[in-house]
Short mmCIF file of C-alpha atoms and ligand atoms in Angstrom, two decimals:
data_model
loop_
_atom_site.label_atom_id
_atom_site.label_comp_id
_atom_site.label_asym_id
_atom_site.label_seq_id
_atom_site.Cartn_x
_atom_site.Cartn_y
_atom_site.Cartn_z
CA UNK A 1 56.53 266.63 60.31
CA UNK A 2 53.22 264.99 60.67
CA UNK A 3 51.34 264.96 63.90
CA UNK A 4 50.66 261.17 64.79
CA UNK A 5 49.83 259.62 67.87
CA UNK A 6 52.93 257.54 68.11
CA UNK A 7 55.11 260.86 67.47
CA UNK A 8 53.24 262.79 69.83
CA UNK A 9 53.56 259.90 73.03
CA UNK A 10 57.22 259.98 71.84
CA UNK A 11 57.42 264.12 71.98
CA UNK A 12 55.83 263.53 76.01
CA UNK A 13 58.06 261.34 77.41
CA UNK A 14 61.07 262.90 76.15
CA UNK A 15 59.30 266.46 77.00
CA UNK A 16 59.12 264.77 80.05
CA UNK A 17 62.76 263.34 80.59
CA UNK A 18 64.30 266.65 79.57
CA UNK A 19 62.11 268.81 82.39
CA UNK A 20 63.44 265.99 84.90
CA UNK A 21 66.45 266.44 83.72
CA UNK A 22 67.06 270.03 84.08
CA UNK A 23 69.02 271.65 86.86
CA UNK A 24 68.71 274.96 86.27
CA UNK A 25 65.64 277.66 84.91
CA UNK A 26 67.42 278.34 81.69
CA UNK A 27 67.78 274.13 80.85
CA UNK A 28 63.95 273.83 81.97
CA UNK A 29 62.76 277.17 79.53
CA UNK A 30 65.13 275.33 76.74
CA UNK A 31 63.26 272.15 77.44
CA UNK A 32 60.03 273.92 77.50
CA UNK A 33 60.90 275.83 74.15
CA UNK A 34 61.94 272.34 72.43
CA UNK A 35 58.55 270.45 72.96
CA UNK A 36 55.63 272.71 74.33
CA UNK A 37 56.29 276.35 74.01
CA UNK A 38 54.90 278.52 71.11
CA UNK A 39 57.51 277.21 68.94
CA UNK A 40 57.77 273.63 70.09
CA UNK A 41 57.45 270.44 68.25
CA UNK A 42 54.16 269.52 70.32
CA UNK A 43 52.57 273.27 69.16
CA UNK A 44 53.69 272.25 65.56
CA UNK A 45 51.95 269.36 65.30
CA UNK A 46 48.98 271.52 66.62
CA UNK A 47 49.24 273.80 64.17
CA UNK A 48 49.36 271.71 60.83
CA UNK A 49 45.97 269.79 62.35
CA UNK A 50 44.05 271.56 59.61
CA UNK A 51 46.00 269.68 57.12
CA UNK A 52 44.55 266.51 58.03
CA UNK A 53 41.26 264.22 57.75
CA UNK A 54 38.72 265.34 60.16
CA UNK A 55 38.79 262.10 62.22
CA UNK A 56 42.92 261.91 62.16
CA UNK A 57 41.94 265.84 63.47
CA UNK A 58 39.89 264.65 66.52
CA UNK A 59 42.95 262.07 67.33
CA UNK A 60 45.85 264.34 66.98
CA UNK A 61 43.88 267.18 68.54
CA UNK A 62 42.89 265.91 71.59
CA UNK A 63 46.56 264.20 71.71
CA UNK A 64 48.41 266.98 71.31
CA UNK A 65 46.11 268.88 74.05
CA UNK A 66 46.50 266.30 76.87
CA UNK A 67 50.35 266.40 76.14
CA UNK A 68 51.20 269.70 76.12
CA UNK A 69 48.98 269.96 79.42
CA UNK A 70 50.85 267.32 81.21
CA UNK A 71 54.25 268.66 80.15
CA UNK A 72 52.72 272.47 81.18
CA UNK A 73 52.10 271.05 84.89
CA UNK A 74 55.31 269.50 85.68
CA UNK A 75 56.87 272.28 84.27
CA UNK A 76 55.26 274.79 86.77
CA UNK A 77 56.05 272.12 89.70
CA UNK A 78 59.82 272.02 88.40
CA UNK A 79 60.24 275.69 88.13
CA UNK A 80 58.40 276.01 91.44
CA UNK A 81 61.28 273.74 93.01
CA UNK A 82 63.81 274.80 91.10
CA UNK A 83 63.23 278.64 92.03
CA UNK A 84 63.08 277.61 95.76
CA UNK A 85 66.36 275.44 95.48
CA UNK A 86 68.36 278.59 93.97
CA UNK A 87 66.77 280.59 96.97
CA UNK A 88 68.02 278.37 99.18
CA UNK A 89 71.36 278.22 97.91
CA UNK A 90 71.72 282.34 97.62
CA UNK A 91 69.87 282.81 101.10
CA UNK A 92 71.84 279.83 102.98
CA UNK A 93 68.50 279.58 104.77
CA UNK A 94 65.12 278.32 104.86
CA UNK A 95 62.88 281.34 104.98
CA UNK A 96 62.09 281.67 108.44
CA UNK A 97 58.47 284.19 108.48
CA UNK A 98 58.72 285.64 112.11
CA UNK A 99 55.67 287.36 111.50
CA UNK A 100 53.30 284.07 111.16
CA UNK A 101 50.77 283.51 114.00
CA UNK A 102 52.75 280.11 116.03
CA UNK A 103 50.99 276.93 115.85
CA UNK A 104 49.36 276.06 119.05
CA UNK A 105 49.77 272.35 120.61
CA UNK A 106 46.08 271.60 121.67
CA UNK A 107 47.06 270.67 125.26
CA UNK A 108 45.01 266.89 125.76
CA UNK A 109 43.84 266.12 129.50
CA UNK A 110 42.79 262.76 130.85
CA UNK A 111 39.17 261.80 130.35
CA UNK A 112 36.39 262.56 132.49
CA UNK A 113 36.16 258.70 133.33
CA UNK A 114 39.92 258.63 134.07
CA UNK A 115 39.51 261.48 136.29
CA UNK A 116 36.89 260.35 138.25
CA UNK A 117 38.54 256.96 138.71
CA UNK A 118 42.02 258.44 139.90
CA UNK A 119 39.70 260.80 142.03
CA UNK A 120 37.82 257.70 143.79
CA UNK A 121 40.86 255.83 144.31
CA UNK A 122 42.71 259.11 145.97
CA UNK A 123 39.86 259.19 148.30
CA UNK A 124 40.30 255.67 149.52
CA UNK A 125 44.03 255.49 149.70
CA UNK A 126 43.69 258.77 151.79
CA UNK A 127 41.66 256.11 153.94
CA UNK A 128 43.92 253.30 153.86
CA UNK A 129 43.47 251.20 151.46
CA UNK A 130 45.98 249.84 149.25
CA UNK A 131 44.95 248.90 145.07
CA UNK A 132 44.79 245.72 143.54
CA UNK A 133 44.32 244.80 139.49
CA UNK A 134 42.80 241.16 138.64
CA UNK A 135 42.59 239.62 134.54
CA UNK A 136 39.35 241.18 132.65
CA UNK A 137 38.94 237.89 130.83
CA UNK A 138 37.98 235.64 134.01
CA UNK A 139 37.43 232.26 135.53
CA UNK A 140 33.66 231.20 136.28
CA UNK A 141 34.86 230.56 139.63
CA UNK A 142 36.09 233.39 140.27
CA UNK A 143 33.48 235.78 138.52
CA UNK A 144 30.51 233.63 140.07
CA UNK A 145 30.97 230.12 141.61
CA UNK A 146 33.57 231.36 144.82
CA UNK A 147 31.06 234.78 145.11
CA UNK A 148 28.13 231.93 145.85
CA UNK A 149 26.54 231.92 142.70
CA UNK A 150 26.31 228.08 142.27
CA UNK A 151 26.08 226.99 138.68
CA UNK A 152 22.63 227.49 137.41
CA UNK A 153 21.55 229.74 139.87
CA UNK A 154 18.91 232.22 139.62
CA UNK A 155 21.41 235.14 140.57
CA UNK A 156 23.66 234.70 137.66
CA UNK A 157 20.73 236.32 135.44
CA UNK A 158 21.08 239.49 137.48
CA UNK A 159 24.26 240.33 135.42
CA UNK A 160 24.14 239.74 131.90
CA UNK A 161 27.44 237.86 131.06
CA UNK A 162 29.40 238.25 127.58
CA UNK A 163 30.88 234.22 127.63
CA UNK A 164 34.27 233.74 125.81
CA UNK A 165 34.22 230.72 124.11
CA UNK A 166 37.30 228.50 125.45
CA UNK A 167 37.83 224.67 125.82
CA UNK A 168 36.77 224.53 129.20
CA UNK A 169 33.87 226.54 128.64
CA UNK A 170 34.37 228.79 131.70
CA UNK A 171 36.00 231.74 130.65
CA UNK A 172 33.95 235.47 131.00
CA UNK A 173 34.25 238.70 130.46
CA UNK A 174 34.11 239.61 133.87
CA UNK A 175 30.99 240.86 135.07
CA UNK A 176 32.03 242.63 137.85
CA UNK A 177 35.04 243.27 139.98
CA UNK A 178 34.68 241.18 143.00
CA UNK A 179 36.38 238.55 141.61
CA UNK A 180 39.70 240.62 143.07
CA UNK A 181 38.18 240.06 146.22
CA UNK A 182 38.40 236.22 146.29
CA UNK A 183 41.92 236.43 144.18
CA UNK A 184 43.24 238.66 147.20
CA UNK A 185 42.23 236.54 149.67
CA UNK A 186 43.32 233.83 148.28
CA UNK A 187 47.03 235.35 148.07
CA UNK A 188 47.23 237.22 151.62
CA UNK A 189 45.35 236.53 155.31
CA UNK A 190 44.16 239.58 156.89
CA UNK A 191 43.80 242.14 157.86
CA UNK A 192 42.69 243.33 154.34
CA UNK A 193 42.15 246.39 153.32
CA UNK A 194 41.77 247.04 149.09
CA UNK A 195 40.42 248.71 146.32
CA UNK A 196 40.39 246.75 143.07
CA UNK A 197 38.98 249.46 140.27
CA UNK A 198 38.99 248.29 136.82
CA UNK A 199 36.84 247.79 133.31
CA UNK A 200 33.56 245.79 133.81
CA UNK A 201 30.99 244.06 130.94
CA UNK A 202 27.90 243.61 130.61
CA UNK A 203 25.45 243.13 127.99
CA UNK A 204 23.24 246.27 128.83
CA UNK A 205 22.60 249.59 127.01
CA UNK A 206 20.14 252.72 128.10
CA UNK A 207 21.03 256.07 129.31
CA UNK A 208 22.05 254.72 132.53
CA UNK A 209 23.56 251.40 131.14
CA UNK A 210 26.80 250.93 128.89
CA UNK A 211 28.12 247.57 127.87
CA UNK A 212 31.60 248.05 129.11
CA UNK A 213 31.99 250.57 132.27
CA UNK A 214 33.99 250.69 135.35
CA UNK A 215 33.47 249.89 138.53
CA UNK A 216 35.72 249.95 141.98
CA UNK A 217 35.84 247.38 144.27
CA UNK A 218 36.28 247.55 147.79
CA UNK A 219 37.06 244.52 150.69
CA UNK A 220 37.97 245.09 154.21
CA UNK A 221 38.63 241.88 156.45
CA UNK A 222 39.81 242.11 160.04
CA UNK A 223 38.43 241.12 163.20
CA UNK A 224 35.59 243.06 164.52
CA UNK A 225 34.28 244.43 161.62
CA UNK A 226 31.04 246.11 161.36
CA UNK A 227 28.18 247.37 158.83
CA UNK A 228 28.51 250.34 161.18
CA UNK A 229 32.15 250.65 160.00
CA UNK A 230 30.93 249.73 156.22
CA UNK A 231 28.19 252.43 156.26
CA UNK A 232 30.48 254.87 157.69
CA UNK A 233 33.09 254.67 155.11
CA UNK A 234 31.05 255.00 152.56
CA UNK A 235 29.25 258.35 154.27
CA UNK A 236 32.69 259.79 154.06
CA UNK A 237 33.35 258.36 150.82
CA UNK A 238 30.15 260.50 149.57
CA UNK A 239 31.18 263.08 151.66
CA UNK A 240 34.45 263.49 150.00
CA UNK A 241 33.11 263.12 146.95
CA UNK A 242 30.39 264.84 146.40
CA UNK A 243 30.44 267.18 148.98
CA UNK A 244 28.94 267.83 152.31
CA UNK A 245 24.51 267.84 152.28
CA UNK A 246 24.51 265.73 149.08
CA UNK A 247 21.63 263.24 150.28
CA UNK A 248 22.36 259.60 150.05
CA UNK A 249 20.79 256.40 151.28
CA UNK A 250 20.78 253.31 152.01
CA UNK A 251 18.39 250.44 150.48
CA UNK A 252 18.37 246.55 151.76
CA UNK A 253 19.19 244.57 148.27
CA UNK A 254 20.72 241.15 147.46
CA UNK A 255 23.96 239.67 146.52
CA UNK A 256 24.52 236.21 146.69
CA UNK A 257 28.27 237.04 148.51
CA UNK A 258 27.49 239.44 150.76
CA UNK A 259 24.93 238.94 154.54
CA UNK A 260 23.14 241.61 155.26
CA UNK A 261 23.21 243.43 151.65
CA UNK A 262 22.93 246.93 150.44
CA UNK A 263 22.51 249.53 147.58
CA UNK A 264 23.33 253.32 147.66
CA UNK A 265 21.88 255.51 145.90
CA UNK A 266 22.71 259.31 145.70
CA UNK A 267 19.94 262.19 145.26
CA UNK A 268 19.46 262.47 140.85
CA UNK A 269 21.69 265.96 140.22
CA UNK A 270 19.63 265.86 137.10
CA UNK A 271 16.30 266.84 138.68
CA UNK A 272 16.94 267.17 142.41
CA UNK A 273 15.03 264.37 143.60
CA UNK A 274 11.97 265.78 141.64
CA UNK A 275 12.00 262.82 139.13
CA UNK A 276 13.40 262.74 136.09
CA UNK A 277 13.84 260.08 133.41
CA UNK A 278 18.00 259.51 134.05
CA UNK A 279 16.32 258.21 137.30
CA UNK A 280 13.24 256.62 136.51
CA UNK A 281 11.17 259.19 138.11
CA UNK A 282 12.78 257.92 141.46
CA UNK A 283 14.51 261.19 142.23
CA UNK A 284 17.09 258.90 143.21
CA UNK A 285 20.54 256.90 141.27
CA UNK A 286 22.05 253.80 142.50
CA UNK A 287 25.86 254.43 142.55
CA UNK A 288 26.96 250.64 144.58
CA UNK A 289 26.24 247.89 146.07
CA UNK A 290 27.60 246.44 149.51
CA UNK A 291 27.01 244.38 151.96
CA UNK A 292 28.73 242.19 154.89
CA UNK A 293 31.04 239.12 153.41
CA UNK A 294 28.81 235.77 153.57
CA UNK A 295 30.52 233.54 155.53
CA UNK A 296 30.51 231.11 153.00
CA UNK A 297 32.72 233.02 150.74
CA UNK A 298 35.63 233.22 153.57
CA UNK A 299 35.16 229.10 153.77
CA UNK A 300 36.35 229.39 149.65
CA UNK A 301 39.47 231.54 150.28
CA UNK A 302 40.36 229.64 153.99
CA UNK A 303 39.25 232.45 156.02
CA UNK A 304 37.34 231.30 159.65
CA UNK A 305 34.78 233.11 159.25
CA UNK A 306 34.13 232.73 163.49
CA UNK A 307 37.61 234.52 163.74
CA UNK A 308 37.45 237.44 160.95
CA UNK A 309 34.44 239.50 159.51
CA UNK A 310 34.40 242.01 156.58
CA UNK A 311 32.48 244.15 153.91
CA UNK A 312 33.02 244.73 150.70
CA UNK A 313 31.35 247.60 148.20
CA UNK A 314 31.45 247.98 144.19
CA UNK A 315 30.86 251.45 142.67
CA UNK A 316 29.82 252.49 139.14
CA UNK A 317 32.59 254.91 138.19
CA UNK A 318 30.43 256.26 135.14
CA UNK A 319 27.25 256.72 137.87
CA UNK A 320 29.44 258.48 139.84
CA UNK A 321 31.27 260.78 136.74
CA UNK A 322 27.69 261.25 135.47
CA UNK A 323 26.44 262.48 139.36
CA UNK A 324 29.74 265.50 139.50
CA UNK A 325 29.21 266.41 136.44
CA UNK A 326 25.24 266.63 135.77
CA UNK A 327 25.70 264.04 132.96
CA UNK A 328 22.25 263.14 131.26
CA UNK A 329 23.06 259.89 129.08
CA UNK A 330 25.97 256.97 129.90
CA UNK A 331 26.61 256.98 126.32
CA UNK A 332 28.26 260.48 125.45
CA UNK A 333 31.35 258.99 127.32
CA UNK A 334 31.99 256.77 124.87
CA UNK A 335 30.85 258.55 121.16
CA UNK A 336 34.53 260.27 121.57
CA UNK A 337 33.18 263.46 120.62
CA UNK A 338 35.67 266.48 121.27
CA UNK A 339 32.93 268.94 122.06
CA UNK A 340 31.74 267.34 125.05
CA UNK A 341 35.03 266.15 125.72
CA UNK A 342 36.68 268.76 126.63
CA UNK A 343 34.51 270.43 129.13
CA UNK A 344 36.07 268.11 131.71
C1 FA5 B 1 27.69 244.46 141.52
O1 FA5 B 1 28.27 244.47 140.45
C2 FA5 B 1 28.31 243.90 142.75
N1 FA5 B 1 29.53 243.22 142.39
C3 FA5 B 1 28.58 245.03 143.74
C4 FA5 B 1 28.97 244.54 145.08
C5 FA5 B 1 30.29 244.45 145.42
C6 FA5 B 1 28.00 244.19 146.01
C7 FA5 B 1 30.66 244.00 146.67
C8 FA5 B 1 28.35 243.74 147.25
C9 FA5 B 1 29.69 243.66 147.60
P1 FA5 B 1 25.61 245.80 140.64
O2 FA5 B 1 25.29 244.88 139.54
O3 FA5 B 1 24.49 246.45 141.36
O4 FA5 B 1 26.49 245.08 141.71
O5 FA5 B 1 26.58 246.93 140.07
C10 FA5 B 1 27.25 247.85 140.93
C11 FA5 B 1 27.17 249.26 140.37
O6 FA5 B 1 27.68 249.29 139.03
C12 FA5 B 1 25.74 249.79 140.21
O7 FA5 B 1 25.32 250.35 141.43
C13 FA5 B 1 25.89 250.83 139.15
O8 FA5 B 1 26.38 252.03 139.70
C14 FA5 B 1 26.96 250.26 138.26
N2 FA5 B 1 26.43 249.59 137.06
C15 FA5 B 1 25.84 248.38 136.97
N3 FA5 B 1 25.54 248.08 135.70
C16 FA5 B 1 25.98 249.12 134.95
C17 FA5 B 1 26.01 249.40 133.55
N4 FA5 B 1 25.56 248.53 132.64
N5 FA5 B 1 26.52 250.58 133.14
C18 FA5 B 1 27.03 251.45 134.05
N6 FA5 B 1 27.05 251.25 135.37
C19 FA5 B 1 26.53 250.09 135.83
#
């Protein structure tokens, strides 16, 4: 019978139909013998091509060729699962090779930022102090205005604020975490004694600088309070932390919310106080800031500030992560690369 291109589409489909249909090897080699094999209808047409025009040649040809290697492939799949099926069926069992090496789970472990954040807040709850959470979308008020930053003052500039655009206008990605400290005042009278650690933004990138990090917040309000008592907590904060003969110091600064103010900074374990540029050449990295309440916060939470006195502290977690571990550049925390990963 001629070879046409019609035929041959025809020949296919029910080539293909009868492999789908078979349920056994012998109905799949009958199938196969019936439209593709030496003697099929499809290797017919193929072989009374020379009978016709050159062009309907090309046509037919290449036809014929696709075809037959369509119908070849779905054979082999089909006789593949056909083969395995019968197996099955004779064996009653999967085949079970006891002799293949096991697939390993690839145990996961918390990241190095995680770690050094459930680390810090061990350390102070060993101490006393009890952990509180506050919104990272926040008020104005809360992120600046009840800390003493007045609207349009100067101060603001020192952090540089990511604004959410709302109806009010006064919504931020919170620059900091001492908002907690004026949201847990506001809810309890002291004595007060938190923690408050928690994602922080800020539009800032270097090595030392990422735009989101982490920070932990600390407030202690009773009466009788002390920078004596603020500088030795966090002594034995550093103590704990890094370990004994790490040198740290303190540095006057300037927060609008805290009277007198303070920065720490911890020895660079990059170049051992040598100078280096994770550290600016200072030999030194600033880890927090501190300082004594300002009285003037306690008048926006209802505190008397003749009655109670306090500190409060915020610490870089990723300063702190990058200072244990010898950490060069901010930014390798966050590329989520395996490698460096899991060192931690
Ligand atoms: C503050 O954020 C104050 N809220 C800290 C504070 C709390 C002072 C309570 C007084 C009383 P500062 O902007 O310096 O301060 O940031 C605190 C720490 O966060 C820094 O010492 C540093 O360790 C870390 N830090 C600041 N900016 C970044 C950043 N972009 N990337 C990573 N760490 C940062």
């Amino acid at each position: 019978m001629p070879g046409t291109p019609e035929r041959i589409e025809r020949l296919r489909s029910e080539g293909l139909a009868a492999l789908a249909a078979a349920r056994n090897e012998s109905e799949l080699l009958d199938a196969k013998g019936r439209y593709f094999g030496k003697k099929g209808a499809i290797s017919e047409i193929l072989k009374g091509i020379g009978a016709l025009s050159a062009e309907e040649r090309k046509a037919v040809g290449a036809e014929a060729n696709r075809a037959r290697a369509e119908l070849e492939s779905v054979f082999d799949e089909r006789l593949a699962a056909i083969r395995e099926q019968e197996r099955i069926s004779r064996e009653g069992v999967e085949r079970l090779d006891v002799t293949l090496p096991g697939r390993r789970e690839a145990p996961g472990h918390r990241h190095p930022i995680s770690q050094t954040m459930a680390d810090i807040i061990s350390v102070f709850r060993r101490l006393g102090f009890s952990v509180q959470g506050g919104p990272d979308v926040e008020k104005d008020y809360y992120n600046f205005e009840a800390l003493n930053f007045p609207p349009e003052h100067p101060a603001r500039d020192m952090q540089d604020t990511f604004y959410i655009e709302s109806e009010a206008g006064d919504l931020v990605l919170r620059t900091h975490t001492s908002p907690i400290q004026i949201r847990t005042m506001e809810k309890t009278r002291p004595p007060v004694r938190i923690i408050a650690p928690g994602a922080v933004y800020r539009s800032d990138s270097d090595i030392t600088h990422s735009p989101m990090f982490h920070q932990v917040e600390g407030l202690a309000v009773d009466t009788g309070i002390t920078m004596g008592d603020l500088k030795g907590l966090l002594t034995e904060f550093c103590r704990m932390t890094f370990g004994p003969g790490k040198p740290l110091r303190f540095r006057p600064s300037y927060f609008p919310f805290t009277e007198p103010s303070a920065e720490v900074d911890i020895q660079c374990v990059i170049c051992l106080g040598r100078g280096c540029r994770v550290c600016k050449d200072s030999g030194w990295l600033e880890i927090l800031g501190a300082g004594m309440v300002d009285p003037s916060v306690f008048g926006f939470v209802g505190y008397d500030p003749e009655e109670y006195s306090g500190f409060a502290f915020g610490m870089g977690v990723e300063r702190i992560a990058m200072l244990r571990h010898g950490i060069s550049d901010i930014r390798l925390f966050f590329e989520n690369d395996i490698r460096f990963l899991s060192q931690f």
